[in-house]
Amino acid sequence: VEEQHYHIKASGLPEGALDIGEMSDVRVRPGKSVMVLASVNLSLADSHKIAEFDFIVTPKAKPGAKPSQAMTKKLRFHTNQEAK
């Protein structure tokens, strides 16, 4: 079994708000996992408007192979106000 290639992105955020460093394209060896550290930088105005976004991981198909479906995880921001 060969290593798998994935593309990581987000939707529902302003352009450039997601910072995942060099991890937008990752390779994972069989039986292994990869931890991706991400941060979201929003303006004060956007932080009041955006409560959630989608984190999308798409397997990259090899040339000539059928494309695989992306995996989407809806994430929600938690503020100090919600914790009280």
PDB file of C-alpha atoms in Angstrom:
ATOM      1  CA  VAL A   1       0.000   0.000   0.000  1.00  0.00           C
ATOM      2  CA  GLU A   2       1.350   3.413  -0.976  1.00  0.00           C
ATOM      3  CA  GLU A   3       1.259   6.655   0.976  1.00  0.00           C
ATOM      4  CA  GLN A   4      -1.846   8.765   0.439  1.00  0.00           C
ATOM      5  CA  HIS A   5      -1.869  12.430  -0.565  1.00  0.00           C
ATOM      6  CA  TYR A   6      -4.473  14.892   0.780  1.00  0.00           C
ATOM      7  CA  HIS A   7      -5.330  18.557   0.240  1.00  0.00           C
ATOM      8  CA  ILE A   8      -6.627  20.521   3.255  1.00  0.00           C
ATOM      9  CA  LYS A   9      -8.696  23.704   3.104  1.00  0.00           C
ATOM     10  CA  ALA A  10     -11.599  25.470   4.785  1.00  0.00           C
ATOM     11  CA  SER A  11     -14.810  27.046   3.553  1.00  0.00           C
ATOM     12  CA  GLY A  12     -16.903  29.671   5.284  1.00  0.00           C
ATOM     13  CA  LEU A  13     -13.873  31.800   6.247  1.00  0.00           C
ATOM     14  CA  PRO A  14     -12.454  34.943   4.633  1.00  0.00           C
ATOM     15  CA  GLU A  15      -9.538  34.417   2.248  1.00  0.00           C
ATOM     16  CA  GLY A  16      -6.307  33.949   4.195  1.00  0.00           C
ATOM     17  CA  ALA A  17      -8.007  33.496   7.591  1.00  0.00           C
ATOM     18  CA  LEU A  18      -6.964  29.837   7.940  1.00  0.00           C
ATOM     19  CA  ASP A  19      -3.303  29.313   8.786  1.00  0.00           C
ATOM     20  CA  ILE A  20      -2.104  25.720   8.507  1.00  0.00           C
ATOM     21  CA  GLY A  21       1.460  26.574   7.575  1.00  0.00           C
ATOM     22  CA  GLU A  22       2.906  24.155   5.043  1.00  0.00           C
ATOM     23  CA  MET A  23       0.178  21.582   5.709  1.00  0.00           C
ATOM     24  CA  SER A  24      -2.267  22.378   2.896  1.00  0.00           C
ATOM     25  CA  ASP A  25      -0.955  19.302   1.065  1.00  0.00           C
ATOM     26  CA  VAL A  26       0.049  16.323   3.181  1.00  0.00           C
ATOM     27  CA  ARG A  27       1.259  12.781   2.622  1.00  0.00           C
ATOM     28  CA  VAL A  28       0.318   9.990   5.010  1.00  0.00           C
ATOM     29  CA  ARG A  29       2.007   6.588   5.096  1.00  0.00           C
ATOM     30  CA  PRO A  30      -0.131   3.471   5.600  1.00  0.00           C
ATOM     31  CA  GLY A  31      -1.002   2.909   9.260  1.00  0.00           C
ATOM     32  CA  LYS A  32       0.091   6.422  10.236  1.00  0.00           C
ATOM     33  CA  SER A  33      -1.739   9.648  11.010  1.00  0.00           C
ATOM     34  CA  VAL A  34      -0.840  13.310  10.721  1.00  0.00           C
ATOM     35  CA  MET A  35      -1.651  16.055  13.207  1.00  0.00           C
ATOM     36  CA  VAL A  36      -2.422  19.388  11.578  1.00  0.00           C
ATOM     37  CA  LEU A  37      -2.131  22.488  13.742  1.00  0.00           C
ATOM     38  CA  ALA A  38      -4.400  25.220  12.473  1.00  0.00           C
ATOM     39  CA  SER A  39      -5.263  28.722  13.552  1.00  0.00           C
ATOM     40  CA  VAL A  40      -7.969  31.049  12.317  1.00  0.00           C
ATOM     41  CA  ASN A  41      -7.327  34.779  12.268  1.00  0.00           C
ATOM     42  CA  LEU A  42     -10.475  36.902  12.017  1.00  0.00           C
ATOM     43  CA  SER A  43     -11.103  40.599  12.268  1.00  0.00           C
ATOM     44  CA  LEU A  44     -13.276  41.686  15.188  1.00  0.00           C
ATOM     45  CA  ALA A  45     -16.195  42.263  12.803  1.00  0.00           C
ATOM     46  CA  ASP A  46     -15.817  38.812  11.206  1.00  0.00           C
ATOM     47  CA  SER A  47     -15.502  37.144  14.623  1.00  0.00           C
ATOM     48  CA  HIS A  48     -18.996  38.434  15.465  1.00  0.00           C
ATOM     49  CA  LYS A  49     -20.458  37.220  12.145  1.00  0.00           C
ATOM     50  CA  ILE A  50     -18.823  33.798  11.730  1.00  0.00           C
ATOM     51  CA  ALA A  51     -19.802  31.090  14.213  1.00  0.00           C
ATOM     52  CA  GLU A  52     -18.667  28.024  12.266  1.00  0.00           C
ATOM     53  CA  PHE A  53     -16.794  26.859   9.186  1.00  0.00           C
ATOM     54  CA  ASP A  54     -16.048  23.651   7.300  1.00  0.00           C
ATOM     55  CA  PHE A  55     -12.663  21.922   7.411  1.00  0.00           C
ATOM     56  CA  ILE A  56     -12.258  19.944   4.172  1.00  0.00           C
ATOM     57  CA  VAL A  57      -9.781  17.127   3.496  1.00  0.00           C
ATOM     58  CA  THR A  58      -9.695  15.896  -0.091  1.00  0.00           C
ATOM     59  CA  PRO A  59      -7.787  12.793  -1.189  1.00  0.00           C
ATOM     60  CA  LYS A  60      -5.676  13.536  -4.251  1.00  0.00           C
ATOM     61  CA  ALA A  61      -6.311  11.014  -7.007  1.00  0.00           C
ATOM     62  CA  LYS A  62      -3.441   9.477  -8.868  1.00  0.00           C
ATOM     63  CA  PRO A  63      -3.396  10.180 -12.637  1.00  0.00           C
ATOM     64  CA  GLY A  64      -6.032   8.026 -14.311  1.00  0.00           C
ATOM     65  CA  ALA A  65      -7.687   7.050 -11.007  1.00  0.00           C
ATOM     66  CA  LYS A  66     -11.252   7.863 -10.036  1.00  0.00           C
ATOM     67  CA  PRO A  67     -11.375  10.930  -7.726  1.00  0.00           C
ATOM     68  CA  SER A  68     -12.291  10.219  -4.104  1.00  0.00           C
ATOM     69  CA  GLN A  69     -14.889  12.193  -2.185  1.00  0.00           C
ATOM     70  CA  ALA A  70     -13.778  14.941   0.187  1.00  0.00           C
ATOM     71  CA  MET A  71     -14.277  14.572   3.941  1.00  0.00           C
ATOM     72  CA  THR A  72     -15.900  17.611   5.571  1.00  0.00           C
ATOM     73  CA  LYS A  73     -16.045  18.416   9.275  1.00  0.00           C
ATOM     74  CA  LYS A  74     -18.137  21.339  10.498  1.00  0.00           C
ATOM     75  CA  LEU A  75     -16.307  23.244  13.229  1.00  0.00           C
ATOM     76  CA  ARG A  76     -17.723  25.802  15.605  1.00  0.00           C
ATOM     77  CA  PHE A  77     -15.999  28.667  17.371  1.00  0.00           C
ATOM     78  CA  HIS A  78     -16.410  28.782  21.132  1.00  0.00           C
ATOM     79  CA  THR A  79     -16.057  32.118  22.846  1.00  0.00           C
ATOM     80  CA  ASN A  80     -15.528  32.979  26.500  1.00  0.00           C
ATOM     81  CA  GLN A  81     -19.139  34.210  26.553  1.00  0.00           C
ATOM     82  CA  GLU A  82     -20.431  30.724  25.669  1.00  0.00           C
ATOM     83  CA  ALA A  83     -18.369  29.087  28.421  1.00  0.00           C
ATOM     84  CA  LYS A  84     -20.074  31.087  31.173  1.00  0.00           C
TER      85      LYS A  84
END
